[in-house]
PDB file of C-alpha atoms in Angstrom:
ATOM      1  CA  UNK A1246     -39.116  38.114 -32.448  1.00 52.00           C
ATOM      2  CA  UNK A1247     -41.466  36.701 -35.328  1.00 55.00           C
ATOM      3  CA  UNK A1248     -43.850  34.389 -35.420  1.00 57.00           C
ATOM      4  CA  UNK A1249     -41.758  31.996 -37.597  1.00 60.00           C
ATOM      5  CA  UNK A1250     -39.380  31.819 -34.738  1.00 60.00           C
ATOM      6  CA  UNK A1251     -38.801  28.675 -32.805  1.00 62.00           C
ATOM      7  CA  UNK A1252     -40.006  28.640 -29.223  1.00 62.00           C
ATOM      8  CA  UNK A1253     -38.088  26.610 -26.421  1.00 62.00           C
ATOM      9  CA  UNK A1254     -40.291  23.714 -24.752  1.00 60.00           C
ATOM     10  CA  UNK A1255     -41.248  24.388 -21.444  1.00 61.00           C
ATOM     11  CA  UNK A1256     -39.546  22.029 -19.082  1.00 56.00           C
ATOM     12  CA  UNK A1257     -41.787  18.995 -17.759  1.00 57.00           C
ATOM     13  CA  UNK A1258     -43.720  19.297 -14.479  1.00 55.00           C
ATOM     14  CA  UNK A1259     -41.706  17.863 -11.581  1.00 52.00           C
ATOM     15  CA  UNK A1260     -43.109  15.365  -9.724  1.00 54.00           C
ATOM     16  CA  UNK A1261     -43.961  15.372  -5.987  1.00 53.00           C
ATOM     17  CA  UNK A1262     -40.281  15.057  -4.073  1.00 50.00           C
ATOM     18  CA  UNK A1263     -38.264  15.527  -7.340  1.00 53.00           C
ATOM     19  CA  UNK A1264     -37.502  19.351  -7.492  1.00 49.00           C
ATOM     20  CA  UNK A1265     -33.902  20.887  -6.993  1.00 51.00           C
ATOM     21  CA  UNK A1266     -32.350  19.851  -3.732  1.00 47.00           C
ATOM     22  CA  UNK A1267     -34.480  16.530  -4.170  1.00 50.00           C
ATOM     23  CA  UNK A1268     -32.246  13.577  -3.803  1.00 55.00           C
ATOM     24  CA  UNK A1269     -31.984  11.420  -7.143  1.00 63.00           C
ATOM     25  CA  UNK A1270     -33.980   8.142  -7.559  1.00 64.00           C
ATOM     26  CA  UNK A1271     -33.509   4.926  -9.160  1.00 68.00           C
ATOM     27  CA  UNK A1272     -36.082   3.714 -11.406  1.00 72.00           C
ATOM     28  CA  UNK A1273     -37.688   1.110  -8.514  1.00 73.00           C
ATOM     29  CA  UNK A1274     -38.206   4.452  -6.356  1.00 67.00           C
ATOM     30  CA  UNK A1275     -35.070   3.937  -3.948  1.00 69.00           C
ATOM     31  CA  UNK A1276     -32.887   6.935  -3.291  1.00 67.00           C
ATOM     32  CA  UNK A1277     -29.329   7.129  -4.397  1.00 66.00           C
ATOM     33  CA  UNK A1278     -26.675   7.935  -1.681  1.00 62.00           C
ATOM     34  CA  UNK A1279     -23.127   6.677  -0.442  1.00 63.00           C
ATOM     35  CA  UNK A1280     -22.159   6.347   2.847  1.00 67.00           C
ATOM     36  CA  UNK A1281     -18.891   5.395   4.131  1.00 67.00           C
ATOM     37  CA  UNK A1282     -16.339   6.466   6.836  1.00 75.00           C
ATOM     38  CA  UNK A1283     -13.568   8.592   5.714  1.00 78.00           C
ATOM     39  CA  UNK A1284     -10.405   5.893   6.983  1.00 79.00           C
ATOM     40  CA  UNK A1285     -11.988   3.575   4.569  1.00 80.00           C
ATOM     41  CA  UNK A1286     -12.141   5.497   1.663  1.00 79.00           C
ATOM     42  CA  UNK A1287      -8.450   6.879   2.781  1.00 80.00           C
ATOM     43  CA  UNK A1288      -7.419   3.175   3.023  1.00 79.00           C
ATOM     44  CA  UNK A1289      -8.955   2.128  -0.485  1.00 79.00           C
ATOM     45  CA  UNK A1290      -6.730   5.014  -1.976  1.00 78.00           C
ATOM     46  CA  UNK A1291      -3.253   3.874  -0.257  1.00 82.00           C
ATOM     47  CA  UNK A1292      -4.079   0.536  -1.133  1.00 80.00           C
ATOM     48  CA  UNK A1293      -4.409   0.965  -5.061  1.00 83.00           C
ATOM     49  CA  UNK A1294      -1.494   3.655  -5.135  1.00 82.00           C
ATOM     50  CA  UNK A1295       1.683   2.269  -3.304  1.00 87.00           C
ATOM     51  CA  UNK A1296       4.906   3.605  -4.116  1.00 89.00           C
ATOM     52  CA  UNK A1297       7.554   1.079  -3.708  1.00 89.00           C
ATOM     53  CA  UNK A1298      10.887   1.670  -2.552  1.00 90.00           C
ATOM     54  CA  UNK A1299      13.077  -1.474  -3.493  1.00 89.00           C
ATOM     55  CA  UNK A1300      16.485  -2.329  -1.518  1.00 89.00           C
ATOM     56  CA  UNK A1301      17.557  -4.731  -3.527  1.00 86.00           C
ATOM     57  CA  UNK A1302      20.895  -6.568  -1.998  1.00 86.00           C
ATOM     58  CA  UNK A1303      21.613  -9.481  -3.171  1.00 86.00           C
ATOM     59  CA  UNK A1304      19.502 -12.330  -5.577  1.00 86.00           C
ATOM     60  CA  UNK A1305      15.969 -11.409  -4.853  1.00 85.00           C
ATOM     61  CA  UNK A1306      16.937  -7.981  -6.395  1.00 85.00           C
ATOM     62  CA  UNK A1307      16.769  -9.645  -9.769  1.00 86.00           C
ATOM     63  CA  UNK A1308      13.452 -11.007  -9.147  1.00 87.00           C
ATOM     64  CA  UNK A1309      12.039  -7.957  -7.744  1.00 85.00           C
ATOM     65  CA  UNK A1310      13.167  -6.299 -11.401  1.00 85.00           C
ATOM     66  CA  UNK A1311      11.015  -9.145 -13.296  1.00 85.00           C
ATOM     67  CA  UNK A1312       8.610  -8.580 -11.227  1.00 83.00           C
ATOM     68  CA  UNK A1313       8.329  -5.105 -12.108  1.00 81.00           C
ATOM     69  CA  UNK A1314       8.469  -6.158 -15.937  1.00 80.00           C
ATOM     70  CA  UNK A1315       5.599  -6.204 -18.507  1.00 77.00           C
ATOM     71  CA  UNK A1316       5.150  -9.999 -17.756  1.00 80.00           C
ATOM     72  CA  UNK A1317       3.973  -9.447 -14.147  1.00 78.00           C
ATOM     73  CA  UNK A1318       2.859  -5.960 -14.715  1.00 77.00           C
ATOM     74  CA  UNK A1319       2.674  -4.767 -11.296  1.00 80.00           C
ATOM     75  CA  UNK A1320       0.470  -1.661 -12.503  1.00 77.00           C
ATOM     76  CA  UNK A1321      -2.481  -3.668 -12.623  1.00 78.00           C
ATOM     77  CA  UNK A1322      -2.318  -3.179  -8.933  1.00 78.00           C
ATOM     78  CA  UNK A1323      -1.244   0.356  -8.504  1.00 76.00           C
ATOM     79  CA  UNK A1324       2.202  -0.083  -7.771  1.00 75.00           C
ATOM     80  CA  UNK A1325       4.345   0.657 -10.814  1.00 77.00           C
ATOM     81  CA  UNK A1326       5.734   4.101  -9.368  1.00 79.00           C
ATOM     82  CA  UNK A1327       9.098   2.927  -8.024  1.00 82.00           C
ATOM     83  CA  UNK A1328      10.802   5.725  -6.425  1.00 81.00           C
ATOM     84  CA  UNK A1329      14.360   5.900  -5.440  1.00 85.00           C
ATOM     85  CA  UNK A1330      14.008   8.416  -2.809  1.00 86.00           C
ATOM     86  CA  UNK A1331      12.261   7.445   0.476  1.00 87.00           C
ATOM     87  CA  UNK A1332      10.516  10.097   1.052  1.00 88.00           C
ATOM     88  CA  UNK A1333       8.394   9.631  -1.929  1.00 88.00           C
ATOM     89  CA  UNK A1334       7.536   6.133  -1.170  1.00 90.00           C
ATOM     90  CA  UNK A1335       5.443   4.608   1.177  1.00 89.00           C
ATOM     91  CA  UNK A1336       6.595   0.765   0.357  1.00 90.00           C
ATOM     92  CA  UNK A1337       9.874  -0.369   1.695  1.00 92.00           C
ATOM     93  CA  UNK A1338      10.630  -4.035  -0.262  1.00 92.00           C
ATOM     94  CA  UNK A1339      14.069  -5.302   1.555  1.00 92.00           C
ATOM     95  CA  UNK A1340      14.988  -7.955  -0.807  1.00 91.00           C
ATOM     96  CA  UNK A1341      17.546  -9.741   0.099  1.00 88.00           C
ATOM     97  CA  UNK A1342      20.693  -9.840   2.651  1.00 90.00           C
ATOM     98  CA  UNK A1343      21.303  -7.437   5.198  1.00 91.00           C
ATOM     99  CA  UNK A1344      24.332  -7.111   7.137  1.00 91.00           C
ATOM    100  CA  UNK A1345      24.853  -5.519  10.479  1.00 91.00           C
ATOM    101  CA  UNK A1346      26.420  -2.631   8.801  1.00 93.00           C
ATOM    102  CA  UNK A1347      24.045  -2.302   6.595  1.00 92.00           C
ATOM    103  CA  UNK A1348      20.895  -2.332   9.025  1.00 92.00           C
ATOM    104  CA  UNK A1349      21.519   1.327  10.479  1.00 93.00           C
ATOM    105  CA  UNK A1350      20.940   2.110   6.670  1.00 93.00           C
ATOM    106  CA  UNK A1351      18.130  -0.027   6.336  1.00 92.00           C
ATOM    107  CA  UNK A1352      16.592   1.502   9.948  1.00 93.00           C
ATOM    108  CA  UNK A1353      17.451   5.363   8.479  1.00 94.00           C
ATOM    109  CA  UNK A1354      15.582   4.579   4.695  1.00 93.00           C
ATOM    110  CA  UNK A1355      12.579   3.279   6.919  1.00 93.00           C
ATOM    111  CA  UNK A1356      12.460   6.384   8.961  1.00 93.00           C
ATOM    112  CA  UNK A1357      12.572   8.978   6.343  1.00 93.00           C
ATOM    113  CA  UNK A1358       9.765   7.154   4.230  1.00 91.00           C
ATOM    114  CA  UNK A1359       6.437   8.711   4.183  1.00 85.00           C
ATOM    115  CA  UNK A1360       3.595   7.807   6.253  1.00 85.00           C
ATOM    116  CA  UNK A1361       1.807   5.373   6.313  1.00 88.00           C
ATOM    117  CA  UNK A1362       4.769   3.072   5.629  1.00 89.00           C
ATOM    118  CA  UNK A1363       5.040  -0.316   4.890  1.00 91.00           C
ATOM    119  CA  UNK A1364       7.424  -3.311   4.900  1.00 93.00           C
ATOM    120  CA  UNK A1365       7.481  -6.305   2.582  1.00 93.00           C
ATOM    121  CA  UNK A1366      10.774  -8.855   3.705  1.00 93.00           C
ATOM    122  CA  UNK A1367      11.317 -10.505   0.864  1.00 92.00           C
ATOM    123  CA  UNK A1368      13.209 -13.928   0.827  1.00 91.00           C
ATOM    124  CA  UNK A1369      14.662 -16.085   3.453  1.00 91.00           C
ATOM    125  CA  UNK A1370      18.059 -13.872   4.361  1.00 89.00           C
ATOM    126  CA  UNK A1371      15.745 -10.471   4.544  1.00 89.00           C
ATOM    127  CA  UNK A1372      13.040 -12.701   6.672  1.00 89.00           C
ATOM    128  CA  UNK A1373      15.180 -15.126   8.575  1.00 89.00           C
ATOM    129  CA  UNK A1374      18.867 -14.605   7.754  1.00 85.00           C
ATOM    130  CA  UNK A1375      18.552 -17.678   5.372  1.00 81.00           C
ATOM    131  CA  UNK A1376      21.441 -20.141   5.236  1.00 82.00           C
ATOM    132  CA  UNK A1377      23.806 -17.313   7.168  1.00 81.00           C
ATOM    133  CA  UNK A1378      24.167 -17.988  10.246  1.00 81.00           C
ATOM    134  CA  UNK A1379      26.986 -16.035  11.309  1.00 82.00           C
ATOM    135  CA  UNK A1380      27.562 -12.754  13.489  1.00 85.00           C
ATOM    136  CA  UNK A1381      27.483 -10.213  10.886  1.00 87.00           C
ATOM    137  CA  UNK A1382      24.292 -11.004   9.261  1.00 89.00           C
ATOM    138  CA  UNK A1383      20.849  -9.993  10.571  1.00 90.00           C
ATOM    139  CA  UNK A1384      18.935 -12.910  11.405  1.00 90.00           C
ATOM    140  CA  UNK A1385      15.682 -11.277  10.482  1.00 89.00           C
ATOM    141  CA  UNK A1386      15.363  -7.291   9.649  1.00 91.00           C
ATOM    142  CA  UNK A1387      11.819  -7.566  12.395  1.00 90.00           C
ATOM    143  CA  UNK A1388      14.516  -7.185  14.864  1.00 90.00           C
ATOM    144  CA  UNK A1389      15.167  -3.013  13.561  1.00 92.00           C
ATOM    145  CA  UNK A1390      11.867  -2.293  11.759  1.00 92.00           C
ATOM    146  CA  UNK A1391       8.081  -3.743  11.837  1.00 92.00           C
ATOM    147  CA  UNK A1392       7.398  -6.105   8.656  1.00 92.00           C
ATOM    148  CA  UNK A1393       3.820  -6.385   7.615  1.00 92.00           C
ATOM    149  CA  UNK A1394       4.581  -8.961   4.920  1.00 93.00           C
ATOM    150  CA  UNK A1395       7.003 -12.174   4.441  1.00 94.00           C
ATOM    151  CA  UNK A1396       7.559 -13.550   0.931  1.00 93.00           C
ATOM    152  CA  UNK A1397       9.507 -16.616   2.080  1.00 90.00           C
ATOM    153  CA  UNK A1398      12.057 -18.328  -1.046  1.00 88.00           C
ATOM    154  CA  UNK A1399      15.252 -18.468  -1.627  1.00 88.00           C
ATOM    155  CA  UNK A1400      14.775 -16.625  -4.206  1.00 86.00           C
ATOM    156  CA  UNK A1401      10.999 -16.155  -3.908  1.00 90.00           C
ATOM    157  CA  UNK A1402       9.170 -16.010  -7.694  1.00 89.00           C
ATOM    158  CA  UNK A1403       7.840 -13.188  -8.693  1.00 88.00           C
ATOM    159  CA  UNK A1404       4.781 -14.338  -8.457  1.00 90.00           C
ATOM    160  CA  UNK A1405       5.491 -14.941  -4.676  1.00 91.00           C
ATOM    161  CA  UNK A1406       6.077 -11.142  -4.517  1.00 90.00           C
ATOM    162  CA  UNK A1407       3.431 -10.486  -6.564  1.00 90.00           C
ATOM    163  CA  UNK A1408       1.306 -12.093  -3.985  1.00 91.00           C
ATOM    164  CA  UNK A1409       2.533 -10.451  -1.055  1.00 92.00           C
ATOM    165  CA  UNK A1410       1.617  -7.252  -2.859  1.00 91.00           C
ATOM    166  CA  UNK A1411      -1.797  -8.084  -3.248  1.00 91.00           C
ATOM    167  CA  UNK A1412      -1.714  -9.514   0.680  1.00 92.00           C
ATOM    168  CA  UNK A1413      -0.681  -6.667   1.860  1.00 91.00           C
ATOM    169  CA  UNK A1414      -3.387  -4.446  -0.146  1.00 90.00           C
ATOM    170  CA  UNK A1415      -6.426  -6.317   1.317  1.00 90.00           C
ATOM    171  CA  UNK A1416      -4.401  -5.692   5.289  1.00 89.00           C
ATOM    172  CA  UNK A1417      -4.425  -2.146   4.234  1.00 88.00           C
ATOM    173  CA  UNK A1418      -7.742  -2.090   3.431  1.00 87.00           C
ATOM    174  CA  UNK A1419      -8.847  -3.830   6.283  1.00 85.00           C
ATOM    175  CA  UNK A1420      -6.608  -1.763   8.673  1.00 81.00           C
ATOM    176  CA  UNK A1421      -4.457  -4.647   9.408  1.00 82.00           C
ATOM    177  CA  UNK A1422      -0.776  -3.654   8.912  1.00 83.00           C
ATOM    178  CA  UNK A1423       1.573  -2.583  11.448  1.00 83.00           C
ATOM    179  CA  UNK A1424       1.634   1.503  11.150  1.00 83.00           C
ATOM    180  CA  UNK A1425      -2.747   1.125  10.903  1.00 82.00           C
ATOM    181  CA  UNK A1426      -2.367  -0.711  14.543  1.00 85.00           C
ATOM    182  CA  UNK A1427      -0.263   1.924  15.782  1.00 85.00           C
ATOM    183  CA  UNK A1428      -2.019   4.667  15.018  1.00 84.00           C
ATOM    184  CA  UNK A1429      -5.340   2.720  16.491  1.00 84.00           C
ATOM    185  CA  UNK A1430      -3.449   1.992  19.658  1.00 87.00           C
ATOM    186  CA  UNK A1431      -2.157   5.595  20.014  1.00 87.00           C
ATOM    187  CA  UNK A1432      -5.802   6.736  19.681  1.00 87.00           C
ATOM    188  CA  UNK A1433      -7.332   4.230  22.040  1.00 88.00           C
ATOM    189  CA  UNK A1434      -4.550   5.541  24.677  1.00 89.00           C
ATOM    190  CA  UNK A1435      -5.651   9.253  23.996  1.00 87.00           C
ATOM    191  CA  UNK A1436      -9.415   8.493  24.406  1.00 86.00           C
ATOM    192  CA  UNK A1437      -8.552   6.488  27.618  1.00 87.00           C
ATOM    193  CA  UNK A1438      -6.473   9.315  29.138  1.00 86.00           C
ATOM    194  CA  UNK A1439      -8.830  12.436  27.821  1.00 77.00           C
ATOM    195  CA  UNK A1440     -12.042  10.383  28.923  1.00 60.00           C
TER     196      UNK A1440
END
């Protein structure tokens, strides 16, 4: 190597506490670190990656369609991946009237969904039977499956359903959904029996 070759400059001397294994520091001297619980990280991920399964049986289904279009843009909230297979979805949106013949199908769809699973009841027909006070209409889907969020209206507007999805996301983040409460209750029973 000749004298005219460029030699790399040596690295600056490391200050005290700044070796290769030391924690990084902010300009004010405080360390940068992150602590959280695994369950909180999972809830944050679940909150922003809902995959809805639409079960539109009446006029609420039309409002669901507009809710998915670009004007309301549910993809801003991470719920645009609509799946028509229950095994690929975790959010069941029941939009419309459920009759007694349809209830077992709805329950089967719910049981085939991926866990953790959530349910939004959209419209008064799904919430309470609506104006169908008849023997053949289910007077609320919560008779068969657990419901997390009720969106009232006949039919509810797309904005109302959007608000329902945001409410569900807040519940997921806080651990307040029906599924999360059931899991917590099971863990408490196991801890009581094991302890």
